[in-house]
Amino acid sequence: MANSPRPIILPSMAALQLFSFFILSSVPDFAAALTRQYTFNIKYQNFTRLCHTRRLVTVNGQFPGPRLVAREGDRVLVTVVNHVAENITIHWHGVRQLASGWADGPAYVTQCPIQTGQAYTYNFSITGQRGTLLWHAHISWLRSSLYGPIIILPKLNESYPFKKPYKEIPILFGEWFNVDPEAVIAQALQTGAGPNVSNAYTINGLPGPLYNCSAKDTYKLKVKPGKTYLLRLINAALNDELFFSIANHTLTVVEADAVYVKPFDVDTLLISPGQTTNVLLKTKPHFPNATFFMLAGPYFSGLGTFDNSTTAGVLVYKHPSSNNHFPSLKPTLPPINATGFAANFTKKFRSLANAKFPANVPQTVDRKFFFTVGLGTSPCPKNTTCQGPNNNTKFSASINNVSFVLPSLALLQSYFFGQSNGVFTSDFPQNPAIPFNYTGSPPNNTMVSNGTKTVVLTFNTSVELVLQGTSILGAESHPLHLHGFNFFVVGQGFGNYDPKKDPSTFNLVDPVERNTAGVPAGGWIAIRFLADNPGVWFMHCHLDVHTSWGLRMAWIVLDGPQPNQKLPPPPSDLPKC
């Protein structure tokens, strides 16, 4: 099935490590590109939050995990060593992985997981990207504690398209469970019910003072007056889109998903799991006699249960006097189901689309796809009782009514070696098999089909994909993430997409370029991308409960004619299933 790439000789791991050590230790700072080497030891570490102590799966004993810092153009080597009982993979969320699909990380898609006592070196280059991304585990729900920031600095002697900030600070949103999330999802998949929700949201791993037994676990952002800070916001929560606001302070959005945007000011922003947003915070010119809460709370429009709580950090001005007993001011977040706010907020994002940072939107389209995304049901196994939405069923989720089944062998290996038989098929439906009123009254039959189906694209195909939300088991927002590519969000709307009228409203000049975008509750988005990256690329909802239920699929992009347009062979240490 694959055009067999010419074999290339890869240096041994020892040689790579020696080489990277040599580069790191001998090249002065003004070098154009470096090889940056990291070791991620996956190990257990006890952490206590909300008076509950849990053994977390961590990287290097840290929660959240360590920062991965590189410059645009750098090569990155991360050796992941698994010291825990669970199988592990790490995904470098938003990194393009041009010709390095073996390093992308989703379990059973681009690799088999790293088993206990094994190691794997992720080897990739940062090409044409700068800004904030994130890394996280990409197997089951292990990313609840395995996550951290990716900070890509501009090339040396390159500047930001805004004034250099006084300081840069990563702000990671996450979720805390008093019990093991692996047990939570295992129980949900067995019973067919919705999973138990988290006990708290966190800012940089800390829930904050609005929860019981948590006042000491509060993130404090200490600032000076009259300065501009760059906050690198990352939503690493498992299942929740979040509103974020700082009392009495305006934030200027300058970047989304490691792509600069036309700056705009907000008091409150919305950030979905997998998304990153860089904002400028201008502090007040003089010492205010107050401290300011930073709040993050859920946006949820569906019918199920969710963690209806609020995490708080504190913005503190370093006051020269010792008297710091000032009143604390709180912002007001939008209502939980503020879908109108969500739609208006996402419409504000526009690419810079200038000579230095162009928006290369495909102006013509080779292939068009229409995918419905939403929930559904699957039958309860014989002689068991299930607790799904109706009549002894299980919750499920699908794209075009196909609930994707992860194979037991990795898709990328199966494809590369031409051994797809019994692993996957290439007949994923381009449109729904049975059209219906997607956002109206749901159909009587909500059962999904199951399969490991993919779409095959020839190299450099320009793709237009309309993602249509459905109202089955409740209309809700779905943050869709595409691996291996950025895409342009050229249109969005509520109700059912109209292929005759809606394309006339598309923005083909300066649409936002992202890797994760929300399909609105009861609505649709249209995206375009160029399939210029050979490999197998996962696309899924970044609410992990929906991913677990099957709201996922894969694109296969064939090799191009030129040597640099072919997927190289797998590295020698690629994990085995």
Coordinates of C-alpha atoms in Angstrom, one line a residue, residues 73-555:
G73 CA 14.8 25.1 14.0
D74 CA 16.2 23.0 16.9
R75 CA 16.3 19.2 16.9
V76 CA 14.8 17.6 20.1
L77 CA 15.7 14.2 21.5
V78 CA 13.6 13.0 24.4
T79 CA 14.4 9.6 25.9
V80 CA 11.4 8.3 27.8
V81 CA 12.2 5.5 30.3
N82 CA 9.3 3.7 31.8
H83 CA 9.7 2.7 35.4
V84 CA 6.0 2.2 36.1
A85 CA 3.6 -0.7 35.6
E86 CA 1.5 1.2 33.1
N87 CA 2.2 1.3 29.4
I88 CA 3.3 4.8 28.3
T89 CA 3.5 7.0 25.2
I90 CA 4.1 10.8 25.0
H91 CA 2.6 13.1 22.4
W92 CA 4.2 16.4 21.5
H93 CA 0.9 18.2 21.0
G94 CA 1.0 20.6 18.0
V95 CA 4.5 19.8 16.9
R96 CA 4.2 19.3 13.1
Q97 CA 6.4 16.2 13.1
L98 CA 7.4 16.8 9.4
A99 CA 8.8 13.4 8.2
S100 CA 9.1 12.3 11.9
G101 CA 5.7 10.6 12.3
W102 CA 7.3 7.8 14.4
A103 CA 7.8 10.4 17.1
D104 CA 4.2 11.7 17.3
G105 CA 3.2 9.4 20.2
P106 CA -0.5 8.3 20.1
A107 CA -0.7 4.7 21.3
Y108 CA -1.5 2.1 18.6
V109 CA -1.6 4.9 16.0
T110 CA 2.1 5.8 15.4
Q111 CA 3.6 3.5 17.9
C112 CA 3.1 0.6 20.3
P113 CA 3.4 1.8 23.9
I114 CA 6.6 1.8 25.9
Q115 CA 6.3 -1.1 28.3
T116 CA 7.6 -1.4 31.8
G117 CA 11.4 -1.3 31.9
Q118 CA 11.7 -0.2 28.3
A119 CA 12.8 3.2 26.7
Y120 CA 12.2 5.0 23.5
T121 CA 13.8 8.2 22.2
Y122 CA 11.5 10.6 20.5
N123 CA 13.5 12.4 17.7
F124 CA 12.0 15.4 16.0
S125 CA 12.8 18.9 14.7
I126 CA 10.9 22.1 15.4
T127 CA 10.3 23.4 11.8
G128 CA 8.6 26.7 11.2
Q129 CA 6.9 26.9 14.6
R130 CA 7.4 29.2 17.6
G131 CA 5.3 29.8 20.7
T132 CA 3.6 27.6 23.3
L133 CA 2.5 24.0 22.9
L134 CA 2.3 21.1 25.3
W135 CA 3.4 17.5 25.8
H136 CA 1.2 14.8 27.4
A137 CA 0.7 11.1 27.7
H138 CA -1.4 9.7 24.8
I139 CA -2.7 6.4 26.2
S140 CA -5.9 5.9 28.2
W141 CA -6.3 8.8 30.8
L142 CA -2.7 8.9 31.9
R143 CA -2.3 12.5 30.7
S144 CA -4.2 13.5 33.9
S145 CA -0.8 13.8 35.5
L146 CA 1.7 13.3 32.6
Y147 CA 1.8 16.8 31.0
G148 CA 4.0 19.8 30.7
P149 CA 4.7 22.9 28.5
I150 CA 6.6 23.0 25.3
I151 CA 8.1 26.5 24.9
I152 CA 9.5 27.2 21.4
L153 CA 11.5 30.4 21.4
P154 CA 12.0 32.4 18.1
K155 CA 15.2 31.8 16.2
L156 CA 18.1 33.8 17.7
N157 CA 18.0 37.5 16.6
E158 CA 14.3 37.1 15.7
S159 CA 11.8 39.0 17.8
Y160 CA 8.2 38.7 18.8
P161 CA 5.7 40.6 16.7
F162 CA 4.9 42.5 19.9
K163 CA 7.0 44.3 22.5
K164 CA 9.3 42.0 24.4
P165 CA 7.7 41.1 27.7
Y166 CA 9.4 41.7 31.1
K167 CA 8.9 38.0 32.0
E168 CA 7.3 34.9 30.6
I169 CA 5.3 32.5 32.7
P170 CA 3.6 29.2 31.8
I171 CA 0.1 28.7 33.3
L172 CA -1.1 25.1 33.0
F173 CA -4.7 24.2 33.8
G174 CA -5.4 20.6 34.8
E175 CA -7.7 18.4 36.8
W176 CA -7.2 16.6 40.1
F177 CA -8.9 13.3 40.9
N178 CA -9.0 12.0 44.5
V179 CA -9.0 8.5 43.0
D180 CA -7.0 7.0 40.1
P181 CA -8.4 8.3 36.8
E182 CA -7.4 4.9 35.2
A183 CA -9.9 3.2 37.5
V184 CA -12.5 5.9 36.7
I185 CA -12.4 5.3 32.9
A186 CA -12.0 1.5 33.3
Q187 CA -15.2 1.4 35.4
A188 CA -17.1 3.7 32.9
L189 CA -16.2 1.6 29.9
Q190 CA -17.2 -1.5 31.7
T191 CA -20.6 -0.2 32.9
G192 CA -21.3 1.9 29.9
A193 CA -22.1 4.9 32.1
G194 CA -20.6 8.4 32.1
P195 CA -17.4 8.5 34.1
N196 CA -17.1 10.1 37.6
V197 CA -15.8 13.6 37.3
S198 CA -12.7 15.2 38.7
N199 CA -12.6 16.7 42.2
A200 CA -10.9 20.0 41.3
Y201 CA -9.4 22.0 38.6
T202 CA -5.8 23.1 39.1
I203 CA -3.5 26.0 38.1
N204 CA 0.1 24.7 37.8
G205 CA -1.0 21.7 39.8
L206 CA -2.6 23.6 42.6
P207 CA -6.4 23.7 43.2
G208 CA -6.5 27.0 45.2
P209 CA -8.4 28.3 48.2
L210 CA -12.0 27.8 46.9
Y211 CA -11.8 24.1 47.6
N212 CA -11.9 22.5 51.1
C213 CA -8.5 21.7 52.6
S214 CA -6.7 23.5 49.8
A215 CA -5.8 27.1 50.9
K216 CA -2.1 26.3 51.2
D217 CA -2.1 24.8 47.6
T218 CA -2.7 28.1 45.8
Y219 CA -0.7 29.3 42.9
K220 CA 0.6 32.9 43.4
L221 CA 1.8 34.9 40.4
K222 CA 4.0 37.7 41.8
V223 CA 4.3 40.8 39.6
K224 CA 5.8 44.3 39.7
P225 CA 3.8 47.4 38.7
G226 CA 4.1 48.9 35.2
K227 CA 5.4 45.7 33.5
T228 CA 4.2 43.5 30.7
Y229 CA 4.1 39.8 31.4
L230 CA 3.6 37.0 28.7
L231 CA 1.4 34.3 30.2
R232 CA 1.6 31.0 28.3
L233 CA -1.8 29.5 29.0
I234 CA -2.2 25.8 28.4
N235 CA -5.4 23.7 29.0
A236 CA -4.2 20.2 30.0
A237 CA -7.5 19.3 31.6
L238 CA -8.8 15.9 30.7
N239 CA -12.5 16.7 29.9
D240 CA -13.3 20.3 30.4
E241 CA -13.1 23.5 28.4
L242 CA -12.4 26.4 30.8
F243 CA -13.1 30.1 31.1
F244 CA -10.2 32.2 32.6
S245 CA -10.1 35.7 33.9
I246 CA -8.0 37.9 36.2
A247 CA -9.9 40.4 38.4
N248 CA -9.6 44.0 37.2
H249 CA -7.0 43.2 34.5
T250 CA -7.3 43.0 30.7
L251 CA -5.5 40.4 28.7
T252 CA -4.2 40.8 25.2
V253 CA -4.3 37.6 23.1
V254 CA -1.3 37.4 20.8
E255 CA -1.0 33.8 19.9
A256 CA -3.0 30.5 19.7
D257 CA -1.6 27.0 19.3
A258 CA 1.9 28.4 18.6
V259 CA 0.7 30.7 15.8
Y260 CA 0.7 34.5 16.2
V261 CA -2.7 36.2 15.9
K262 CA -3.8 39.8 15.4
P263 CA -3.8 41.1 19.0
F264 CA -7.2 41.6 20.7
D265 CA -8.1 42.5 24.3
V266 CA -10.4 40.4 26.5
D267 CA -11.4 40.3 30.2
T268 CA -12.3 36.6 30.0
L269 CA -11.1 34.0 27.6
L270 CA -12.1 30.4 26.7
I271 CA -9.5 27.6 26.3
S272 CA -10.2 24.0 25.3
P273 CA -8.2 20.9 26.3
G274 CA -5.2 20.8 24.0
Q275 CA -5.3 24.5 23.2
T276 CA -2.7 27.0 24.1
T277 CA -3.1 30.8 24.3
N278 CA -0.4 33.4 24.8
V279 CA -1.6 36.6 26.4
L280 CA 0.1 39.8 27.5
L281 CA -0.8 41.0 31.0
K282 CA 0.0 44.7 31.6
T283 CA 0.3 45.3 35.3
K284 CA -1.1 48.5 36.9
P285 CA 1.3 51.4 36.9
H286 CA 1.3 51.8 40.7
F287 CA 1.0 49.4 43.6
P288 CA -2.7 48.7 44.0
N289 CA -4.0 48.1 47.5
A290 CA -5.5 44.8 46.5
T291 CA -4.7 41.3 45.4
F292 CA -6.5 39.8 42.4
F293 CA -8.0 36.3 42.0
M294 CA -7.3 34.5 38.7
L295 CA -10.2 32.1 38.2
A296 CA -10.7 29.2 35.8
G297 CA -14.1 27.4 35.6
P298 CA -15.9 25.1 33.2
Y299 CA -17.8 25.8 30.0
F300 CA -20.2 22.9 29.5
S301 CA -23.2 22.7 27.2
G302 CA -24.0 19.0 27.2
L303 CA -26.4 16.8 29.2
G304 CA -24.0 14.7 31.3
T305 CA -22.3 15.4 34.6
F306 CA -19.2 17.6 34.9
D307 CA -16.9 19.1 37.5
N308 CA -18.8 22.3 38.4
S309 CA -16.1 23.9 40.5
T310 CA -13.6 26.8 40.2
T311 CA -9.8 26.9 40.6
A312 CA -8.2 30.1 41.8
G313 CA -4.7 31.5 41.8
V314 CA -3.7 34.9 43.1
L315 CA -2.1 37.8 41.3
V316 CA 0.1 39.5 43.9
Y317 CA 1.9 42.8 43.5
K318 CA 5.2 42.7 45.3
H319 CA 4.6 45.5 47.7
P320 CA 7.6 47.3 49.3
S321 CA 5.8 47.6 52.6
S322 CA 5.3 44.5 54.8
N323 CA 1.6 45.1 55.0
N324 CA 0.1 42.7 52.5
H325 CA -3.3 42.4 54.1
F326 CA -5.2 43.8 51.1
P327 CA -8.7 43.0 50.0
S328 CA -8.9 40.2 47.3
L329 CA -11.0 41.0 44.2
K330 CA -12.7 38.3 42.2
P331 CA -13.6 38.3 38.5
T332 CA -17.0 37.1 37.3
L333 CA -16.9 34.2 34.9
P334 CA -19.6 33.7 32.2
P335 CA -22.4 31.2 32.9
I336 CA -21.4 27.6 32.5
N337 CA -23.3 27.0 29.3
A338 CA -22.4 30.4 27.7
T339 CA -22.3 29.0 24.1
G340 CA -22.9 32.5 22.7
F341 CA -19.8 33.8 24.5
A342 CA -17.8 30.8 23.2
A343 CA -18.9 31.5 19.6
N344 CA -18.2 35.3 19.8
F345 CA -14.8 34.6 21.4
T346 CA -13.6 32.1 18.9
K347 CA -14.6 34.5 16.0
K348 CA -12.1 37.1 17.3
F349 CA -9.0 35.0 16.3
R350 CA -7.4 36.1 13.1
S351 CA -4.0 35.1 11.6
L352 CA -1.4 37.9 11.2
A353 CA -1.4 37.1 7.5
N354 CA 1.5 39.4 6.7
A355 CA 4.7 39.0 4.7
K356 CA 6.7 37.6 7.6
F357 CA 3.9 35.4 9.0
P358 CA 1.6 34.6 6.0
A359 CA -1.6 32.6 6.2
N360 CA -1.2 30.0 3.5
V361 CA -4.8 29.1 3.3
P362 CA -5.6 26.6 0.5
Q363 CA -7.6 28.7 -2.0
T364 CA -8.7 25.7 -4.0
V365 CA -9.8 22.3 -2.6
D366 CA -8.9 18.9 -4.0
R367 CA -11.1 16.8 -1.7
K368 CA -14.1 17.7 0.5
F369 CA -15.3 15.8 3.5
F370 CA -18.4 16.2 5.8
F371 CA -18.0 14.5 9.2
T372 CA -20.6 14.4 11.9
V373 CA -19.2 14.4 15.4
G374 CA -21.2 13.5 18.5
L375 CA -22.4 10.9 21.0
G376 CA -24.3 7.7 20.5
T377 CA -25.0 4.3 22.0
S378 CA -23.7 0.8 21.6
P379 CA -25.4 -2.4 22.7
C380 CA -24.7 -3.9 26.1
P381 CA -22.9 -7.3 26.0
K382 CA -25.0 -10.4 26.5
N383 CA -25.7 -11.4 30.1
T384 CA -24.5 -8.1 31.5
T385 CA -26.3 -5.0 32.8
C386 CA -25.2 -1.6 31.5
Q387 CA -25.8 1.9 32.8
G388 CA -25.8 3.9 29.6
P389 CA -28.3 6.5 28.5
N390 CA -31.3 4.2 27.6
N391 CA -32.5 0.7 27.5
N392 CA -29.5 -1.1 28.8
T393 CA -27.0 0.5 26.4
K394 CA -23.5 1.9 26.7
F395 CA -22.4 5.4 26.0
S396 CA -20.4 5.7 22.8
A397 CA -19.2 8.4 20.4
S398 CA -18.4 8.6 16.7
I399 CA -17.4 10.4 13.6
N400 CA -19.8 9.8 10.7
N401 CA -21.4 7.1 13.0
V402 CA -18.1 5.1 13.1
S403 CA -16.8 4.6 16.6
F404 CA -13.1 4.1 16.1
V405 CA -11.6 0.9 17.6
L406 CA -7.9 1.2 18.4
P407 CA -6.0 -1.8 16.9
S408 CA -3.6 -4.0 18.9
L409 CA -0.8 -3.2 16.4
A410 CA 0.3 0.3 15.6
L411 CA -1.3 1.7 12.4
L412 CA 1.8 3.4 11.2
Q413 CA 3.9 0.2 11.3
S414 CA 1.1 -1.8 9.6
Y415 CA 0.8 0.8 6.9
F416 CA 4.6 1.3 6.4
F417 CA 5.3 -2.4 6.0
G418 CA 2.2 -3.0 3.9
Q419 CA 0.6 -5.3 6.5
S420 CA -2.8 -3.6 6.9
N421 CA -4.8 -6.9 6.7
G422 CA -6.8 -7.3 9.8
V423 CA -5.4 -4.1 11.3
F424 CA -7.3 -1.3 9.5
T425 CA -9.3 -0.5 6.4
S426 CA -9.2 2.6 4.2
D427 CA -13.0 3.0 3.7
F428 CA -13.8 5.7 6.3
P429 CA -17.0 7.4 5.0
Q430 CA -16.5 10.8 3.4
N431 CA -20.1 11.8 4.4
P432 CA -22.7 10.4 6.8
A433 CA -24.2 7.2 5.5
I434 CA -27.7 8.4 6.4
P435 CA -28.2 12.1 6.4
F436 CA -30.6 13.5 9.2
N437 CA -31.5 16.7 10.9
Y438 CA -28.1 16.9 12.7
T439 CA -29.0 19.6 15.2
G440 CA -32.8 19.0 15.4
S441 CA -34.7 16.2 17.2
P442 CA -32.3 13.2 17.3
P443 CA -33.2 10.0 15.4
N444 CA -34.7 7.1 17.2
N445 CA -31.8 4.8 16.4
T446 CA -28.7 6.2 18.1
M447 CA -26.6 3.0 17.7
V448 CA -23.1 3.5 16.3
S449 CA -21.0 1.2 14.1
N450 CA -17.5 0.1 15.1
G451 CA -14.4 -0.2 13.0
T452 CA -10.7 0.8 12.5
K453 CA -11.3 2.9 9.3
T454 CA -9.0 5.5 7.8
V455 CA -9.0 8.0 4.9
V456 CA -6.1 7.8 2.4
L457 CA -4.9 11.1 0.9
T458 CA -2.3 11.5 -1.8
F459 CA 0.6 13.8 -0.9
N460 CA -0.1 17.5 -1.1
T461 CA -3.9 17.1 -1.4
S462 CA -5.7 20.2 -0.2
V463 CA -8.5 19.2 2.1
E464 CA -11.7 20.9 3.2
L465 CA -13.4 19.3 6.1
V466 CA -16.7 20.4 7.6
L467 CA -17.2 19.1 11.2
Q468 CA -20.9 19.0 12.1
G469 CA -22.0 18.6 15.7
T470 CA -25.1 16.5 16.4
S471 CA -27.7 16.7 19.1
I472 CA -27.8 13.0 19.8
L473 CA -27.7 12.7 23.6
G474 CA -27.3 16.4 23.8
A475 CA -25.6 19.1 21.7
E476 CA -22.2 19.9 23.1
S477 CA -18.9 21.4 22.1
H478 CA -16.2 19.1 20.8
P479 CA -12.6 20.4 20.7
L480 CA -11.2 18.5 17.7
H481 CA -7.4 17.9 17.5
L482 CA -5.6 17.0 14.2
H483 CA -2.2 15.4 14.6
G484 CA 0.6 16.3 12.2
F485 CA -0.9 19.5 10.8
N486 CA -2.1 22.9 11.5
F487 CA -5.4 23.8 9.9
F488 CA -7.2 27.0 9.0
V489 CA -10.7 27.5 10.5
V490 CA -12.4 29.1 7.5
G491 CA -16.0 29.1 8.8
Q492 CA -18.2 28.4 11.7
G493 CA -21.9 28.6 12.4
F494 CA -24.9 27.2 14.4
G495 CA -27.5 24.7 13.1
N496 CA -26.9 22.5 10.1
Y497 CA -24.1 23.4 7.6
D498 CA -25.6 24.5 4.3
P499 CA -23.2 23.6 1.4
K500 CA -25.0 26.0 -0.9
K501 CA -25.0 29.2 1.3
D502 CA -22.3 28.8 4.0
P503 CA -19.2 28.6 1.8
S504 CA -19.8 32.2 0.7
T505 CA -19.1 33.3 4.3
F506 CA -15.7 31.6 4.5
N507 CA -12.7 33.6 5.4
L508 CA -9.9 32.7 3.1
V509 CA -7.8 35.8 3.8
D510 CA -6.8 35.7 7.5
P511 CA -8.5 32.8 9.3
V512 CA -7.0 31.5 12.5
E513 CA -4.5 28.6 12.1
R514 CA -4.7 26.0 14.9
N515 CA -4.2 22.4 15.8
T516 CA -7.3 22.1 18.1
A517 CA -10.6 23.9 17.5
G518 CA -14.0 23.6 19.1
V519 CA -17.0 22.3 17.0
P520 CA -19.7 24.5 18.5
A521 CA -22.6 23.0 20.5
G522 CA -25.3 22.6 17.9
G523 CA -23.2 23.9 15.1
W524 CA -20.3 23.3 12.7
I525 CA -16.8 24.5 11.7
A526 CA -15.1 24.3 8.3
I527 CA -11.4 23.7 8.2
R528 CA -8.8 23.5 5.4
F529 CA -5.3 22.0 5.4
L530 CA -2.7 20.8 3.0
A531 CA -1.7 17.1 3.4
D532 CA 2.0 17.7 3.0
N533 CA 3.2 15.4 5.8
P534 CA 3.5 11.7 4.9
G535 CA 2.4 9.2 7.7
V536 CA -0.6 8.2 9.7
W537 CA -2.3 11.1 11.6
F538 CA -4.8 10.8 14.4
M539 CA -7.8 13.1 14.6
H540 CA -10.0 13.0 17.8
C541 CA -12.0 15.0 20.3
H542 CA -9.7 16.3 23.0
L543 CA -12.2 15.6 25.7
D544 CA -10.7 12.2 26.8
V545 CA -14.1 10.7 27.7
H546 CA -15.2 11.2 24.1
T547 CA -12.0 9.8 22.7
S548 CA -12.3 6.7 25.0
W549 CA -15.9 6.3 23.6
G550 CA -14.6 6.3 20.0
L551 CA -14.8 9.9 18.7
R552 CA -11.6 9.5 16.7
M553 CA -10.2 8.4 13.3
A554 CA -7.0 8.5 11.3
W555 CA -5.8 10.0 8.0

